[in-house]
Amino acid sequence: KAGVTQTPRYLIKTRGQQVTLSCSPISGHRSVSWYQQTPGQGLQFLFEYFSETQRNKGNFPGRFSGRQFSNSRSEMNVSTLELGDSALYLCASSLGRERRETQYFGPGTRLLVL
Amino acid sequence: AQSVTQLDSQVPVFEEAPVELRCNYSSSVSVYLFWYVQYPNQGLQLLLKYLSGSTLVKGINGFEAEFNKSQTSFHLRKPSVHISDTAEYFCAVRNNDMRFGAGTRLTVKP
């Protein structure tokens, strides 16, 4: 089975621009969660989508948004980029039925905001 | 809300020595506990998880962890480390969402 894939792997943007990141979950997985990883704040939960609905949301400003498609693929969007948005963005997928399930992580998208 | 504290930010050890990476959690409800490993420029890989039952959990690559409810701890151990174990290790707790500790950088020296 193919793992979680994320595109692009690397991205450079400038302040004020917007960016869209994509995540394709493992086949059969219906839940996709997004995390931001930075040296200062560590790993922080952004949001979780299940069956095209946002099921849970972390404490991030409204500039961070996401969506999930009927094939479970997910995108996250960051508008009006700030320097502090530079980070590794990880997505993770799971079956989505129970909280005890393992989340499988993709390799991440490294975003640099200049 | 749940939270996780990893007590050591860096742990240097020599090859073939035992290691323990410490993790404490806080939660007002039952949670599920996980240890993940992250190698450079990669995502996170699950080492092991505690859901219920036996408090000693065995994982991949010779790692194990012990769940201690009274001390709210979930320490990760390996009896003999290899150079290839050098990586960042994250303890995590899940209730509604997944909360991660700050990470412990394990460096194995020859």
PDB file of C-alpha atoms in Angstrom:
ATOM      1  CA  LYS A   1       0.000   0.000   0.000  1.00  0.00           C
ATOM      2  CA  ALA A   2       1.329   3.429  -0.854  1.00  0.00           C
ATOM      3  CA  GLY A   3       1.978   5.712   2.092  1.00  0.00           C
ATOM      4  CA  VAL A   4       0.796   9.241   2.715  1.00  0.00           C
ATOM      5  CA  THR A   5       2.051  11.603   0.035  1.00  0.00           C
ATOM      6  CA  GLN A   6       2.415  15.343   0.245  1.00  0.00           C
ATOM      7  CA  THR A   7       3.048  17.829  -2.513  1.00  0.00           C
ATOM      8  CA  PRO A   8       5.040  19.869  -3.023  1.00  0.00           C
ATOM      9  CA  ARG A   9       7.922  18.811  -0.793  1.00  0.00           C
ATOM     10  CA  TYR A  10       9.522  22.251  -0.750  1.00  0.00           C
ATOM     11  CA  LEU A  11       8.083  25.684  -1.320  1.00  0.00           C
ATOM     12  CA  ILE A  12       9.402  29.234  -1.162  1.00  0.00           C
ATOM     13  CA  LYS A  13       6.963  32.139  -0.934  1.00  0.00           C
ATOM     14  CA  THR A  14       7.108  35.800   0.013  1.00  0.00           C
ATOM     15  CA  ARG A  15       5.188  37.612   2.703  1.00  0.00           C
ATOM     16  CA  GLY A  16       1.610  38.414   1.786  1.00  0.00           C
ATOM     17  CA  GLN A  17       1.259  35.591  -0.714  1.00  0.00           C
ATOM     18  CA  GLN A  18      -0.960  32.587  -0.224  1.00  0.00           C
ATOM     19  CA  VAL A  19      -0.082  28.911  -0.514  1.00  0.00           C
ATOM     20  CA  THR A  20      -1.921  25.618  -0.969  1.00  0.00           C
ATOM     21  CA  LEU A  21      -0.495  22.314   0.204  1.00  0.00           C
ATOM     22  CA  SER A  22      -1.835  18.920  -0.784  1.00  0.00           C
ATOM     23  CA  CYS A  23      -2.060  15.601   1.030  1.00  0.00           C
ATOM     24  CA  SER A  24      -3.114  12.228  -0.336  1.00  0.00           C
ATOM     25  CA  PRO A  25      -3.928   9.729   2.417  1.00  0.00           C
ATOM     26  CA  ILE A  26      -3.378   6.004   2.448  1.00  0.00           C
ATOM     27  CA  SER A  27      -6.011   4.232   0.400  1.00  0.00           C
ATOM     28  CA  GLY A  28      -9.094   3.555   2.514  1.00  0.00           C
ATOM     29  CA  HIS A  29      -8.254   6.190   5.115  1.00  0.00           C
ATOM     30  CA  ARG A  30     -10.949   8.800   5.569  1.00  0.00           C
ATOM     31  CA  SER A  31      -9.365  11.034   8.191  1.00  0.00           C
ATOM     32  CA  VAL A  32      -6.632  13.555   7.451  1.00  0.00           C
ATOM     33  CA  SER A  33      -4.989  15.710  10.102  1.00  0.00           C
ATOM     34  CA  TRP A  34      -2.582  18.582   9.557  1.00  0.00           C
ATOM     35  CA  TYR A  35       0.257  19.689  11.816  1.00  0.00           C
ATOM     36  CA  GLN A  36       2.740  22.539  11.800  1.00  0.00           C
ATOM     37  CA  GLN A  37       6.270  21.819  13.013  1.00  0.00           C
ATOM     38  CA  THR A  38       8.662  24.626  13.924  1.00  0.00           C
ATOM     39  CA  PRO A  39      11.829  24.691  16.046  1.00  0.00           C
ATOM     40  CA  GLY A  40      10.235  27.124  18.486  1.00  0.00           C
ATOM     41  CA  GLN A  41       6.719  25.758  18.889  1.00  0.00           C
ATOM     42  CA  GLY A  42       7.273  22.103  18.052  1.00  0.00           C
ATOM     43  CA  LEU A  43       4.452  20.053  16.581  1.00  0.00           C
ATOM     44  CA  GLN A  44       1.089  21.770  16.709  1.00  0.00           C
ATOM     45  CA  PHE A  45      -2.256  20.440  15.568  1.00  0.00           C
ATOM     46  CA  LEU A  46      -3.953  22.504  12.872  1.00  0.00           C
ATOM     47  CA  PHE A  47      -7.140  20.626  11.976  1.00  0.00           C
ATOM     48  CA  GLU A  48      -8.648  17.251  11.184  1.00  0.00           C
ATOM     49  CA  TYR A  49     -10.994  16.355   8.355  1.00  0.00           C
ATOM     50  CA  PHE A  50     -13.186  13.288   8.136  1.00  0.00           C
ATOM     51  CA  SER A  51     -15.549  12.540   5.256  1.00  0.00           C
ATOM     52  CA  GLU A  52     -15.183  16.071   3.880  1.00  0.00           C
ATOM     53  CA  THR A  53     -16.081  17.695   7.223  1.00  0.00           C
ATOM     54  CA  GLN A  54     -13.785  19.464   9.635  1.00  0.00           C
ATOM     55  CA  ARG A  55     -13.992  17.400  12.788  1.00  0.00           C
ATOM     56  CA  ASN A  56     -11.528  19.241  14.988  1.00  0.00           C
ATOM     57  CA  LYS A  57      -9.537  22.450  14.892  1.00  0.00           C
ATOM     58  CA  GLY A  58      -6.428  23.686  16.659  1.00  0.00           C
ATOM     59  CA  ASN A  59      -5.644  27.156  17.867  1.00  0.00           C
ATOM     60  CA  PHE A  60      -4.534  28.851  14.658  1.00  0.00           C
ATOM     61  CA  PRO A  61      -5.762  32.082  13.050  1.00  0.00           C
ATOM     62  CA  GLY A  62      -8.349  32.063  10.302  1.00  0.00           C
ATOM     63  CA  ARG A  63      -5.616  32.511   7.683  1.00  0.00           C
ATOM     64  CA  PHE A  64      -5.148  28.753   7.981  1.00  0.00           C
ATOM     65  CA  SER A  65      -7.898  26.761   6.340  1.00  0.00           C
ATOM     66  CA  GLY A  66      -8.379  23.376   4.815  1.00  0.00           C
ATOM     67  CA  ARG A  67     -10.743  21.137   2.974  1.00  0.00           C
ATOM     68  CA  GLN A  68     -11.196  17.509   2.082  1.00  0.00           C
ATOM     69  CA  PHE A  69     -12.488  16.059  -1.141  1.00  0.00           C
ATOM     70  CA  SER A  70     -14.717  13.073  -1.711  1.00  0.00           C
ATOM     71  CA  ASN A  71     -11.672  10.885  -2.440  1.00  0.00           C
ATOM     72  CA  SER A  72     -10.281  11.860   1.010  1.00  0.00           C
ATOM     73  CA  ARG A  73      -7.464  13.939  -0.437  1.00  0.00           C
ATOM     74  CA  SER A  74      -6.991  17.107   1.546  1.00  0.00           C
ATOM     75  CA  GLU A  75      -5.595  20.553   0.961  1.00  0.00           C
ATOM     76  CA  MET A  76      -4.622  23.235   3.383  1.00  0.00           C
ATOM     77  CA  ASN A  77      -4.356  26.885   2.492  1.00  0.00           C
ATOM     78  CA  VAL A  78      -2.515  29.685   4.210  1.00  0.00           C
ATOM     79  CA  SER A  79      -3.391  33.209   3.111  1.00  0.00           C
ATOM     80  CA  THR A  80      -1.434  36.409   3.681  1.00  0.00           C
ATOM     81  CA  LEU A  81       1.739  34.563   4.581  1.00  0.00           C
ATOM     82  CA  GLU A  82       3.889  35.808   7.443  1.00  0.00           C
ATOM     83  CA  LEU A  83       7.538  35.049   8.153  1.00  0.00           C
ATOM     84  CA  GLY A  84       6.451  32.978  11.152  1.00  0.00           C
ATOM     85  CA  ASP A  85       4.553  30.599   8.878  1.00  0.00           C
ATOM     86  CA  SER A  86       7.871  29.116   7.774  1.00  0.00           C
ATOM     87  CA  ALA A  87       7.627  25.534   8.952  1.00  0.00           C
ATOM     88  CA  LEU A  88       7.371  21.885   8.067  1.00  0.00           C
ATOM     89  CA  TYR A  89       3.726  21.052   7.449  1.00  0.00           C
ATOM     90  CA  LEU A  90       2.857  17.428   8.084  1.00  0.00           C
ATOM     91  CA  CYS A  91      -0.290  15.589   7.281  1.00  0.00           C
ATOM     92  CA  ALA A  92      -1.358  12.293   8.761  1.00  0.00           C
ATOM     93  CA  SER A  93      -4.065   9.883   7.774  1.00  0.00           C
ATOM     94  CA  SER A  94      -6.043   7.229   9.612  1.00  0.00           C
ATOM     95  CA  LEU A  95      -9.187   5.209   9.120  1.00  0.00           C
ATOM     96  CA  GLY A  96     -10.982   7.809  11.211  1.00  0.00           C
ATOM     97  CA  ARG A  97     -13.391   5.569  13.093  1.00  0.00           C
ATOM     98  CA  GLU A  98     -11.767   5.647  16.536  1.00  0.00           C
ATOM     99  CA  ARG A  99      -9.388   7.894  18.454  1.00  0.00           C
ATOM    100  CA  ARG A 100      -7.165   4.934  19.259  1.00  0.00           C
ATOM    101  CA  GLU A 101      -6.141   4.464  15.634  1.00  0.00           C
ATOM    102  CA  THR A 102      -2.590   5.049  14.501  1.00  0.00           C
ATOM    103  CA  GLN A 103      -1.982   8.138  12.428  1.00  0.00           C
ATOM    104  CA  TYR A 104       0.389   7.610   9.506  1.00  0.00           C
ATOM    105  CA  PHE A 105       2.442  10.628   8.579  1.00  0.00           C
ATOM    106  CA  GLY A 106       3.616  11.904   5.245  1.00  0.00           C
ATOM    107  CA  PRO A 107       7.123  13.296   4.636  1.00  0.00           C
ATOM    108  CA  GLY A 108       5.928  16.878   4.994  1.00  0.00           C
ATOM    109  CA  THR A 109       6.048  20.063   2.958  1.00  0.00           C
ATOM    110  CA  ARG A 110       8.758  22.489   3.969  1.00  0.00           C
ATOM    111  CA  LEU A 111       7.553  26.065   3.506  1.00  0.00           C
ATOM    112  CA  LEU A 112       9.941  28.992   3.603  1.00  0.00           C
ATOM    113  CA  VAL A 113       8.446  32.483   3.703  1.00  0.00           C
ATOM    114  CA  LEU A 114      10.810  35.312   2.735  1.00  0.00           C
TER     115      LEU A 114
ATOM    116  CA  ALA B   1      -7.162  19.527  27.919  1.00  0.00           C
ATOM    117  CA  GLN B   2      -4.310  17.080  27.664  1.00  0.00           C
ATOM    118  CA  SER B   3      -0.619  17.990  27.550  1.00  0.00           C
ATOM    119  CA  VAL B   4       2.711  16.216  27.232  1.00  0.00           C
ATOM    120  CA  THR B   5       6.082  16.992  28.795  1.00  0.00           C
ATOM    121  CA  GLN B   6       9.257  15.385  27.561  1.00  0.00           C
ATOM    122  CA  LEU B   7      11.723  15.875  30.354  1.00  0.00           C
ATOM    123  CA  ASP B   8      14.932  15.812  28.318  1.00  0.00           C
ATOM    124  CA  SER B   9      15.497  17.853  25.186  1.00  0.00           C
ATOM    125  CA  GLN B  10      18.737  16.024  24.340  1.00  0.00           C
ATOM    126  CA  VAL B  11      20.061  12.618  25.343  1.00  0.00           C
ATOM    127  CA  PRO B  12      23.567  11.606  24.259  1.00  0.00           C
ATOM    128  CA  VAL B  13      24.537   7.970  24.763  1.00  0.00           C
ATOM    129  CA  PHE B  14      27.214   5.602  23.568  1.00  0.00           C
ATOM    130  CA  GLU B  15      26.444   2.770  21.203  1.00  0.00           C
ATOM    131  CA  GLU B  16      25.221  -0.429  22.906  1.00  0.00           C
ATOM    132  CA  ALA B  17      24.301   1.470  26.095  1.00  0.00           C
ATOM    133  CA  PRO B  18      20.723   1.435  27.436  1.00  0.00           C
ATOM    134  CA  VAL B  19      18.572   4.530  27.078  1.00  0.00           C
ATOM    135  CA  GLU B  20      15.395   5.913  28.620  1.00  0.00           C
ATOM    136  CA  LEU B  21      13.486   8.839  27.177  1.00  0.00           C
ATOM    137  CA  ARG B  22      11.071  10.302  29.679  1.00  0.00           C
ATOM    138  CA  CYS B  23       7.525  11.450  29.032  1.00  0.00           C
ATOM    139  CA  ASN B  24       4.852  12.718  31.407  1.00  0.00           C
ATOM    140  CA  TYR B  25       1.329  13.565  30.422  1.00  0.00           C
ATOM    141  CA  SER B  26      -1.650  15.265  31.969  1.00  0.00           C
ATOM    142  CA  SER B  27      -5.264  14.663  31.124  1.00  0.00           C
ATOM    143  CA  SER B  28      -8.567  14.694  32.935  1.00  0.00           C
ATOM    144  CA  VAL B  29      -9.905  11.799  30.870  1.00  0.00           C
ATOM    145  CA  SER B  30      -8.636   8.516  29.523  1.00  0.00           C
ATOM    146  CA  VAL B  31      -6.181   8.992  26.708  1.00  0.00           C
ATOM    147  CA  TYR B  32      -4.167   7.021  24.259  1.00  0.00           C
ATOM    148  CA  LEU B  33      -0.375   7.362  24.321  1.00  0.00           C
ATOM    149  CA  PHE B  34       2.081   7.140  21.453  1.00  0.00           C
ATOM    150  CA  TRP B  35       5.794   7.367  20.740  1.00  0.00           C
ATOM    151  CA  TYR B  36       6.917   8.499  17.296  1.00  0.00           C
ATOM    152  CA  VAL B  37      10.398   8.809  15.785  1.00  0.00           C
ATOM    153  CA  GLN B  38      11.460  11.365  13.212  1.00  0.00           C
ATOM    154  CA  TYR B  39      14.603  10.981  11.120  1.00  0.00           C
ATOM    155  CA  PRO B  40      16.085  14.040   9.369  1.00  0.00           C
ATOM    156  CA  ASN B  41      13.944  15.386   6.540  1.00  0.00           C
ATOM    157  CA  GLN B  42      11.260  12.787   7.093  1.00  0.00           C
ATOM    158  CA  GLY B  43       7.814  12.536   8.619  1.00  0.00           C
ATOM    159  CA  LEU B  44       6.974  10.751  11.845  1.00  0.00           C
ATOM    160  CA  GLN B  45       7.004   6.996  12.193  1.00  0.00           C
ATOM    161  CA  LEU B  46       5.099   5.180  14.924  1.00  0.00           C
ATOM    162  CA  LEU B  47       7.304   3.275  17.388  1.00  0.00           C
ATOM    163  CA  LEU B  48       4.599   2.023  19.723  1.00  0.00           C
ATOM    164  CA  LYS B  49       1.318   2.915  21.354  1.00  0.00           C
ATOM    165  CA  TYR B  50      -0.594   2.276  24.562  1.00  0.00           C
ATOM    166  CA  LEU B  51      -4.346   1.850  24.224  1.00  0.00           C
ATOM    167  CA  SER B  52      -5.293  -0.314  27.209  1.00  0.00           C
ATOM    168  CA  GLY B  53      -4.382  -3.576  28.925  1.00  0.00           C
ATOM    169  CA  SER B  54      -0.788  -4.517  29.684  1.00  0.00           C
ATOM    170  CA  THR B  55       1.202  -1.518  30.847  1.00  0.00           C
ATOM    171  CA  LEU B  56       4.381  -2.718  29.112  1.00  0.00           C
ATOM    172  CA  VAL B  57       4.195  -2.067  25.404  1.00  0.00           C
ATOM    173  CA  LYS B  58       6.677  -3.384  22.883  1.00  0.00           C
ATOM    174  CA  GLY B  59       7.337  -1.583  19.640  1.00  0.00           C
ATOM    175  CA  ILE B  60       9.532  -1.693  16.587  1.00  0.00           C
ATOM    176  CA  ASN B  61      13.330  -1.608  16.519  1.00  0.00           C
ATOM    177  CA  GLY B  62      13.634  -3.069  20.034  1.00  0.00           C
ATOM    178  CA  PHE B  63      11.916  -0.179  21.829  1.00  0.00           C
ATOM    179  CA  GLU B  64       9.447  -0.617  24.656  1.00  0.00           C
ATOM    180  CA  ALA B  65       7.522   1.733  26.936  1.00  0.00           C
ATOM    181  CA  GLU B  66       5.801   1.413  30.273  1.00  0.00           C
ATOM    182  CA  PHE B  67       2.535   3.138  31.057  1.00  0.00           C
ATOM    183  CA  ASN B  68       2.321   4.265  34.682  1.00  0.00           C
ATOM    184  CA  LYS B  69      -1.062   5.704  35.501  1.00  0.00           C
ATOM    185  CA  SER B  70      -0.243   6.774  39.062  1.00  0.00           C
ATOM    186  CA  GLN B  71       2.793   8.728  37.878  1.00  0.00           C
ATOM    187  CA  THR B  72       1.158   9.776  34.593  1.00  0.00           C
ATOM    188  CA  SER B  73       4.261   8.680  32.741  1.00  0.00           C
ATOM    189  CA  PHE B  74       5.012   6.795  29.549  1.00  0.00           C
ATOM    190  CA  HIS B  75       8.790   6.412  29.373  1.00  0.00           C
ATOM    191  CA  LEU B  76      10.472   4.893  26.341  1.00  0.00           C
ATOM    192  CA  ARG B  77      13.360   2.452  26.780  1.00  0.00           C
ATOM    193  CA  LYS B  78      15.807   0.447  24.731  1.00  0.00           C
ATOM    194  CA  PRO B  79      18.335  -1.919  26.327  1.00  0.00           C
ATOM    195  CA  SER B  80      21.049  -1.419  23.716  1.00  0.00           C
ATOM    196  CA  VAL B  81      21.075   1.434  21.183  1.00  0.00           C
ATOM    197  CA  HIS B  82      22.614   1.572  17.723  1.00  0.00           C
ATOM    198  CA  ILE B  83      24.052   4.447  15.748  1.00  0.00           C
ATOM    199  CA  SER B  84      20.964   4.222  13.538  1.00  0.00           C
ATOM    200  CA  ASP B  85      18.724   5.136  16.500  1.00  0.00           C
ATOM    201  CA  THR B  86      19.987   8.711  16.314  1.00  0.00           C
ATOM    202  CA  ALA B  87      16.823  10.724  15.679  1.00  0.00           C
ATOM    203  CA  GLU B  88      14.169  12.934  17.291  1.00  0.00           C
ATOM    204  CA  TYR B  89      11.619  11.135  19.449  1.00  0.00           C
ATOM    205  CA  PHE B  90       8.153  12.472  20.220  1.00  0.00           C
ATOM    206  CA  CYS B  91       5.723  11.393  22.882  1.00  0.00           C
ATOM    207  CA  ALA B  92       2.076  12.128  22.094  1.00  0.00           C
ATOM    208  CA  VAL B  93      -1.279  11.878  23.806  1.00  0.00           C
ATOM    209  CA  ARG B  94      -4.593  11.675  22.041  1.00  0.00           C
ATOM    210  CA  ASN B  95      -8.026  12.628  23.289  1.00  0.00           C
ATOM    211  CA  ASN B  96      -9.964  14.677  20.756  1.00  0.00           C
ATOM    212  CA  ASP B  97      -6.790  15.730  19.001  1.00  0.00           C
ATOM    213  CA  MET B  98      -3.145  14.677  19.134  1.00  0.00           C
ATOM    214  CA  ARG B  99      -0.827  16.659  21.395  1.00  0.00           C
ATOM    215  CA  PHE B 100       2.916  16.190  21.056  1.00  0.00           C
ATOM    216  CA  GLY B 101       5.757  16.783  23.450  1.00  0.00           C
ATOM    217  CA  ALA B 102       8.620  19.074  22.470  1.00  0.00           C
ATOM    218  CA  GLY B 103      10.744  16.128  21.417  1.00  0.00           C
ATOM    219  CA  THR B 104      13.946  14.482  22.639  1.00  0.00           C
ATOM    220  CA  ARG B 105      16.951  14.403  20.387  1.00  0.00           C
ATOM    221  CA  LEU B 106      18.727  11.079  20.893  1.00  0.00           C
ATOM    222  CA  THR B 107      22.334  11.050  19.731  1.00  0.00           C
ATOM    223  CA  VAL B 108      24.136   7.733  19.723  1.00  0.00           C
ATOM    224  CA  LYS B 109      27.915   8.014  19.692  1.00  0.00           C
ATOM    225  CA  PRO B 110      30.326   5.281  18.567  1.00  0.00           C
TER     226      PRO B 110
END
